Short mmCIF file of C-alpha atoms in Angstrom, two decimals:
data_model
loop_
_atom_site.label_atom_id
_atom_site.label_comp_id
_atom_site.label_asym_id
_atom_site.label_seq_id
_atom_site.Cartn_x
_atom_site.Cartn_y
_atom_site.Cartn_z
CA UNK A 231 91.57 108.96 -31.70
CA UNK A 232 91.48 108.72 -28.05
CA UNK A 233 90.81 112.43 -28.00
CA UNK A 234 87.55 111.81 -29.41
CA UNK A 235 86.68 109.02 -27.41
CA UNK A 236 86.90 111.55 -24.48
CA UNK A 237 84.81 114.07 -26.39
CA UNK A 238 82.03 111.20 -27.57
CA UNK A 239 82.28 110.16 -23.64
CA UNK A 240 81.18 113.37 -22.60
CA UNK A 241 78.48 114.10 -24.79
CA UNK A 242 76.85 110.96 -24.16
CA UNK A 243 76.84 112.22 -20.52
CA UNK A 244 75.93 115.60 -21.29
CA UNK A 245 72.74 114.31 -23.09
CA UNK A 246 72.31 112.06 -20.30
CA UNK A 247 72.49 115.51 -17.95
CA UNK A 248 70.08 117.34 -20.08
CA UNK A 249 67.40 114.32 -19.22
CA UNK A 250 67.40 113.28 -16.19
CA UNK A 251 69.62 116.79 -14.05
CA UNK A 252 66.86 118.82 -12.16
CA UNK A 253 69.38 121.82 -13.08
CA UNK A 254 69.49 121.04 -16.22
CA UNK A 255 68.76 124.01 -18.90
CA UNK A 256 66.42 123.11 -21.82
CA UNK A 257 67.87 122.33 -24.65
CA UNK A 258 66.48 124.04 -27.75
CA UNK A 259 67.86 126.50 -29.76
CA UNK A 260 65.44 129.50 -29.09
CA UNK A 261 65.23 130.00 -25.47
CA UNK A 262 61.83 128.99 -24.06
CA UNK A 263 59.30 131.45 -22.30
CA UNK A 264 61.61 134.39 -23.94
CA UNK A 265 60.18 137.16 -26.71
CA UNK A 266 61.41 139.88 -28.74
CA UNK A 267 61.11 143.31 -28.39
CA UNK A 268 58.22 143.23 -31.01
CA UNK A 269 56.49 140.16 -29.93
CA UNK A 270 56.13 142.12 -26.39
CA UNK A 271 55.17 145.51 -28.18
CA UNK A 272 52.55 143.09 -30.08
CA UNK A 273 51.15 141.93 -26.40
CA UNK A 274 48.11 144.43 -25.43
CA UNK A 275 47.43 145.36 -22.07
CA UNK A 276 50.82 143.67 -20.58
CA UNK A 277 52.51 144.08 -17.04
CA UNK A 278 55.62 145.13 -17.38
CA UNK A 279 58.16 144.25 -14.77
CA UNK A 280 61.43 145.63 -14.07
CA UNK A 281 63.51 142.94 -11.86
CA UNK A 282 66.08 145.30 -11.32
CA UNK A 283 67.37 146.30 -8.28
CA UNK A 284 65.47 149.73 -6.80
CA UNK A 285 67.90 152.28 -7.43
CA UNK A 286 67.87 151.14 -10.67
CA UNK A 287 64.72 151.41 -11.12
CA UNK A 288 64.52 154.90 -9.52
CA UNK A 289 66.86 155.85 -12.12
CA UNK A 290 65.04 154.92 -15.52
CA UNK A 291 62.87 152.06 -16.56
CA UNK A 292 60.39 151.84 -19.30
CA UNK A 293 57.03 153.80 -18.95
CA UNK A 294 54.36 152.25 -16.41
CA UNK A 295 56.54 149.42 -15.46
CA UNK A 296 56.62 148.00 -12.14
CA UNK A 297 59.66 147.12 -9.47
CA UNK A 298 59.71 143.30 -9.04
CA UNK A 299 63.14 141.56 -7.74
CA UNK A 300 63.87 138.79 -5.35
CA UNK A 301 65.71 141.51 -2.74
CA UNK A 302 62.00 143.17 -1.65
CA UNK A 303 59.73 140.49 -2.96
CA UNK A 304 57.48 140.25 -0.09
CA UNK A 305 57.35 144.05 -0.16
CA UNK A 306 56.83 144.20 -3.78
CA UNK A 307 54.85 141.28 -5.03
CA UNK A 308 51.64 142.45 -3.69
CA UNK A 309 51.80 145.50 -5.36
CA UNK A 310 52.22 143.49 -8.56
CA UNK A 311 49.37 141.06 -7.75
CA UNK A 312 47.09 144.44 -7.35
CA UNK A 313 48.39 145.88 -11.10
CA UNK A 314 47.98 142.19 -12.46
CA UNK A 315 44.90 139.86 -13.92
CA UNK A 316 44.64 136.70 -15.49
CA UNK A 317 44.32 138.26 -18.90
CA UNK A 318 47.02 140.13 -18.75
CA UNK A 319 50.52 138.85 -19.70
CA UNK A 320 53.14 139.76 -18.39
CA UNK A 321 56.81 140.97 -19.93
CA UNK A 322 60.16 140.76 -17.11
CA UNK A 323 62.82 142.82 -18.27
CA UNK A 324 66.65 143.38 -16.53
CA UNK A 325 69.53 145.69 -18.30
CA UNK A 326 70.54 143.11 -20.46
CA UNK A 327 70.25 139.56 -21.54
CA UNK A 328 73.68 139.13 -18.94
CA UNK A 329 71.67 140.24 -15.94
CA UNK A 330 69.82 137.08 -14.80
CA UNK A 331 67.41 138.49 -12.20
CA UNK A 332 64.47 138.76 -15.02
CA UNK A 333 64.88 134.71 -15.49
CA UNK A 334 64.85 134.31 -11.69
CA UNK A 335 61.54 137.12 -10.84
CA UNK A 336 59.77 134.60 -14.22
CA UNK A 337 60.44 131.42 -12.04
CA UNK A 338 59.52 132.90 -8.79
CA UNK A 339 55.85 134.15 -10.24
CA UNK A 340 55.48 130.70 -11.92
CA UNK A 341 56.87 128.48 -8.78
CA UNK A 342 54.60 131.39 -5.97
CA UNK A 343 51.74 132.17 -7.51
CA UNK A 344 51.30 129.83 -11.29
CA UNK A 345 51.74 133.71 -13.74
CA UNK A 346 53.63 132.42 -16.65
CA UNK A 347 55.61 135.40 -17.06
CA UNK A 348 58.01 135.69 -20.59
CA UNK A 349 61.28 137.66 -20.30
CA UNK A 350 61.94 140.39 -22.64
CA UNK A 351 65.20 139.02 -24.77
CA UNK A 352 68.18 141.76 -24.21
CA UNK A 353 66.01 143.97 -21.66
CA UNK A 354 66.17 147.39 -21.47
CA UNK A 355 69.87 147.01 -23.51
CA UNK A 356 67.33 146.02 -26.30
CA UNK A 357 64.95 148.83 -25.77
CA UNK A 358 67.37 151.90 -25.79
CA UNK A 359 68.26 150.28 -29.68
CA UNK B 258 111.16 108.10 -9.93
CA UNK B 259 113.68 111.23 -10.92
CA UNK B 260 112.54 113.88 -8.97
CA UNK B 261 112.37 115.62 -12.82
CA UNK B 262 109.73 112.85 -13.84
CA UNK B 263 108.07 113.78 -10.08
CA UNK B 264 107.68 117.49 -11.07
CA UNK B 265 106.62 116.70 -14.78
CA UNK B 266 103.44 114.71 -13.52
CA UNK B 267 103.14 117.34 -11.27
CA UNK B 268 102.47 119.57 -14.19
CA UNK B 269 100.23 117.18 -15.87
CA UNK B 270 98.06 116.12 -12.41
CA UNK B 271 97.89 119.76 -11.09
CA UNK B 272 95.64 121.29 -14.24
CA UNK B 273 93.69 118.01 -14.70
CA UNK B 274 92.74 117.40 -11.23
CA UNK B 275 91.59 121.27 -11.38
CA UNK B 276 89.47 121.33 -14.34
CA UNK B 277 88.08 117.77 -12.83
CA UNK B 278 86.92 119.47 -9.53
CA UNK B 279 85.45 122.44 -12.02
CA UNK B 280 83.94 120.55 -14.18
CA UNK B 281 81.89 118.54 -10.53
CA UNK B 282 81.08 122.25 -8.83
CA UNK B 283 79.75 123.40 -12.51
CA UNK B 284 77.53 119.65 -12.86
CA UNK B 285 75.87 120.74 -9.84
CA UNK B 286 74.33 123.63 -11.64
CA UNK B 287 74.32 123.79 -14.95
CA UNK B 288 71.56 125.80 -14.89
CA UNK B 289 73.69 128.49 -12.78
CA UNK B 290 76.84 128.09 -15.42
CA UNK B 291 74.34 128.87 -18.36
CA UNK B 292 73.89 132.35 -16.38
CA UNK B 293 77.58 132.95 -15.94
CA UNK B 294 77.74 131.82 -19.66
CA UNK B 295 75.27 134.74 -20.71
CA UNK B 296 77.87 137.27 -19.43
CA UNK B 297 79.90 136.73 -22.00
CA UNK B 298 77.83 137.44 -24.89
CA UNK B 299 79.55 135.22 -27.25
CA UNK B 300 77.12 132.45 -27.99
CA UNK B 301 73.30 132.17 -28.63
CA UNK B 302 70.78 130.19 -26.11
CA UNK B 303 71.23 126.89 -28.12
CA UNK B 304 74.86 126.77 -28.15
CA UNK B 305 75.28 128.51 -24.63
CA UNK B 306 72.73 125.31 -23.72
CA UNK B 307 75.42 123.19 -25.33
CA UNK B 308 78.74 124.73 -23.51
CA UNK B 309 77.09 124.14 -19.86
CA UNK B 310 75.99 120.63 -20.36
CA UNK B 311 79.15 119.31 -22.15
CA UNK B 312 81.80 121.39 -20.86
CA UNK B 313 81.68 120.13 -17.25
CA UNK B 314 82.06 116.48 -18.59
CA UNK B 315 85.10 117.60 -21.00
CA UNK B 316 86.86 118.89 -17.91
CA UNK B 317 85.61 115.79 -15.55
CA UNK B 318 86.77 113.33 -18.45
CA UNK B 319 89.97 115.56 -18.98
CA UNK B 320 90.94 114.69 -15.13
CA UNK B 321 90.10 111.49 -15.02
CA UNK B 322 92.14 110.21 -18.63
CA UNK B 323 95.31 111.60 -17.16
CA UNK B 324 95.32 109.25 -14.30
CA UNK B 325 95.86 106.23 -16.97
CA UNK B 326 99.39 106.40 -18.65
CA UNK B 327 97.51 104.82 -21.96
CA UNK B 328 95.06 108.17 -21.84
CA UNK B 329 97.45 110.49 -20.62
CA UNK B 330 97.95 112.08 -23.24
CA UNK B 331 94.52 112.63 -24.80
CA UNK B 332 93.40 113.79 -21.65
CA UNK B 333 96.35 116.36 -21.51
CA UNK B 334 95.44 117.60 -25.10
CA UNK B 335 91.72 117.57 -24.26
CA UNK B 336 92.58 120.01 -21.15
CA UNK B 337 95.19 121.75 -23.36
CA UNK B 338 92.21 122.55 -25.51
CA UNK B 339 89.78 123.68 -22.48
CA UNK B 340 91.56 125.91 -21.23
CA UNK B 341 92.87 127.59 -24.30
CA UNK B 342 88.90 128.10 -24.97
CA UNK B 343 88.64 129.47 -21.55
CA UNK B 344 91.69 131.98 -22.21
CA UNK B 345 89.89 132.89 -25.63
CA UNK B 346 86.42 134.04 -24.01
CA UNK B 347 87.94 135.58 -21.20
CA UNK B 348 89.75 137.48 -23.87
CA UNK B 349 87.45 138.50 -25.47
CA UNK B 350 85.32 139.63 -22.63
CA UNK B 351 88.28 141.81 -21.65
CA UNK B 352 88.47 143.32 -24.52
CA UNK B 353 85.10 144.46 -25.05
CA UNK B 354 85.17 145.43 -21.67
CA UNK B 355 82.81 143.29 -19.81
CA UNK B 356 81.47 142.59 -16.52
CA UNK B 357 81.28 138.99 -16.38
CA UNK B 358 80.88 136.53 -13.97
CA UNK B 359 83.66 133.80 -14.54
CA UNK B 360 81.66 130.68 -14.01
CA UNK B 361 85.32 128.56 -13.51
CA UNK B 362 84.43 127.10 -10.60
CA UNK B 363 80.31 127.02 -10.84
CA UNK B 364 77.77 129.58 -10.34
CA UNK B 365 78.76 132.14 -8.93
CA UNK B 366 77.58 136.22 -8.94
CA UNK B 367 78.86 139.26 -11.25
CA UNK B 368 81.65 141.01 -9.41
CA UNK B 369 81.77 144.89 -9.30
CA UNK B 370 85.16 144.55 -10.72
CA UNK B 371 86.55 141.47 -12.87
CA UNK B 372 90.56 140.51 -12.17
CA UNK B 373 90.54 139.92 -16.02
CA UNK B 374 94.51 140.08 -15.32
CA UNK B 375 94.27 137.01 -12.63
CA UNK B 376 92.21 134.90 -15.00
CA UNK B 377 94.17 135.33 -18.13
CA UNK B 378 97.36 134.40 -15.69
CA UNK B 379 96.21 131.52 -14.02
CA UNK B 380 94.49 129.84 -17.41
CA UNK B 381 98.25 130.94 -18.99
CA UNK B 382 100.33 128.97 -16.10
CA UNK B 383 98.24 126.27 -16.50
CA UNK B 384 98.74 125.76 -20.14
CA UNK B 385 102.50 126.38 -19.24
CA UNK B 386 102.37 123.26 -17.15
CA UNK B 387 101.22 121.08 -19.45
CA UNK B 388 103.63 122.28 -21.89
CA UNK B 389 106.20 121.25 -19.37
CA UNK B 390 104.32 118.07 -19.16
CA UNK B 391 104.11 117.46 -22.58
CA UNK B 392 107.95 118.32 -23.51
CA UNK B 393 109.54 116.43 -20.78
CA UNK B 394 107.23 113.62 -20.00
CA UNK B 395 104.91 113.26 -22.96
CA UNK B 396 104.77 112.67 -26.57
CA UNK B 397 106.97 115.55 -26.52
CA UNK B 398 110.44 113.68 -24.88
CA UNK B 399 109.12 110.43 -26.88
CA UNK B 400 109.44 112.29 -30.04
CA UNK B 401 112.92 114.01 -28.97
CA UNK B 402 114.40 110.96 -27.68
CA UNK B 403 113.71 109.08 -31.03
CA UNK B 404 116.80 108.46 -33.37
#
């Protein structure tokens, strides 16, 4: 009995965390600003990004994507900028959906220069499927 | 105080007071334990969402309940439980051979190299102490004891 008056205890606090923590994930089931493989295929004319690191890059990445990570961003983003408009969208990708640099590169363009970028769920893992 | 009783609540403080200070460095960031939760690849978003908001206030509630005597022992149970959770994803991350980045103490980054060995270990001795715990101070030596 007590046991679950420790569990109830911390849920009520989790919720509580999920309101008011500027940290705080959002809490939905599908994760927001994320799309499949084919809901990215389906977007015409995007920018793909690969937020890998470069020799990553260097050694595969999907055709006519660019380099974009947080290591060389003030070398790279102005290439970006040059490749992207505001009609385009534009897809982040990483190796996998454990690699979280393609979540970080889709904050940074929001938070630097207002792109709402989606992330491609599974990356390049997804891809090579 | 027997120095026996000493070492028993030794056995029951130690683990709690450890998940406790886990479960305050992952509240900073739950944000960065949902990222160390995606290494894992057990869960999808909406539970993964789940695990990093409520599993730093299990561990925080775990510590604080065994500092009553009343509470002791759902708070002992309620680690008991943590941990063997932790042990199972850990596991399993071993044996599909993944790179993961622990999140036990917070954020913190993917490691070249994973001491799957270290982790399994420590969450092990831990659960070994509160077995102590439990058999020699807790419901355990209540329920021996009895006629």
């Amino acid at each position: 009995m007590r046991l679950l008056v420790l569990v109830g205890a911390a849920v009520v606090c989790a919720v509580a965390t999920a309101l008011v923590h500027p940290r705080a994930p959002v809490l939905a089931w599908r994760e927001p600003g994320v799309i499949s493989l084919e809901e990215a295929r389906a977007l015409t004319d995007a920018v793909w990004v690969d937020a890998r690191e470069a020799r990553e890059f260097a050694a595969g990445t999907l055709p006519g994507a660019l380099l974009l990570n947080e290591t060389a961003w003030s070398e790279l983003a102005p290439n970006f900028l040059t490749a992207w408009s505001p009609e385009r969208s534009v897809v982040v990708f990483c190796g996998s959906d454990a690699c979280p640099a393609a979540r970080r590169v889709r904050e940074r363009l929001q938070r630097e220069f207002g792109i709402k970028a989606c992330v491609l769920a599974g990356g390049l893992e997804e891809w090579g499927r | 105080m027997t120095p026996g009783r000493v070492l028993a609540r030794i056995c029951v403080f130690a683990p709690a007071g450890l998940l406790a200070y886990a479960g305050v460095l992952k509240l900073s960031d739950p944000s960065g334990l949902l990222d160390a939760l995606r290494t894992y690849r057990i869960f999808p978003y909406g539970v993964m969402v789940s695990v990093a908001l409520l599993v730093p206030w299990l561990e925080i509630a775990a510590g604080v309940a065994v500092l009553s005597r009343t509470w002791r022992p759902a708070g002992a149970a309620l680690a008991a439980l943590l941990l063997s959770g932790f042990l199972l994803g850990i596991a399993q991350a071993w044996a599909r051979g993944l790179l993961v980045n622990c999140g036990c103490f917070g954020t913190g980054v993917t490691a070249s190299q994973v001491d799957y060995a270290l982790l399994v270990g420590r969450n092990v001795l831990l659960l070994a102490s509160l077995g102590v715990w439990w058999r020699f101070d807790g419901p355990g030596k209540a329920r021996q004891s009895a006629p």
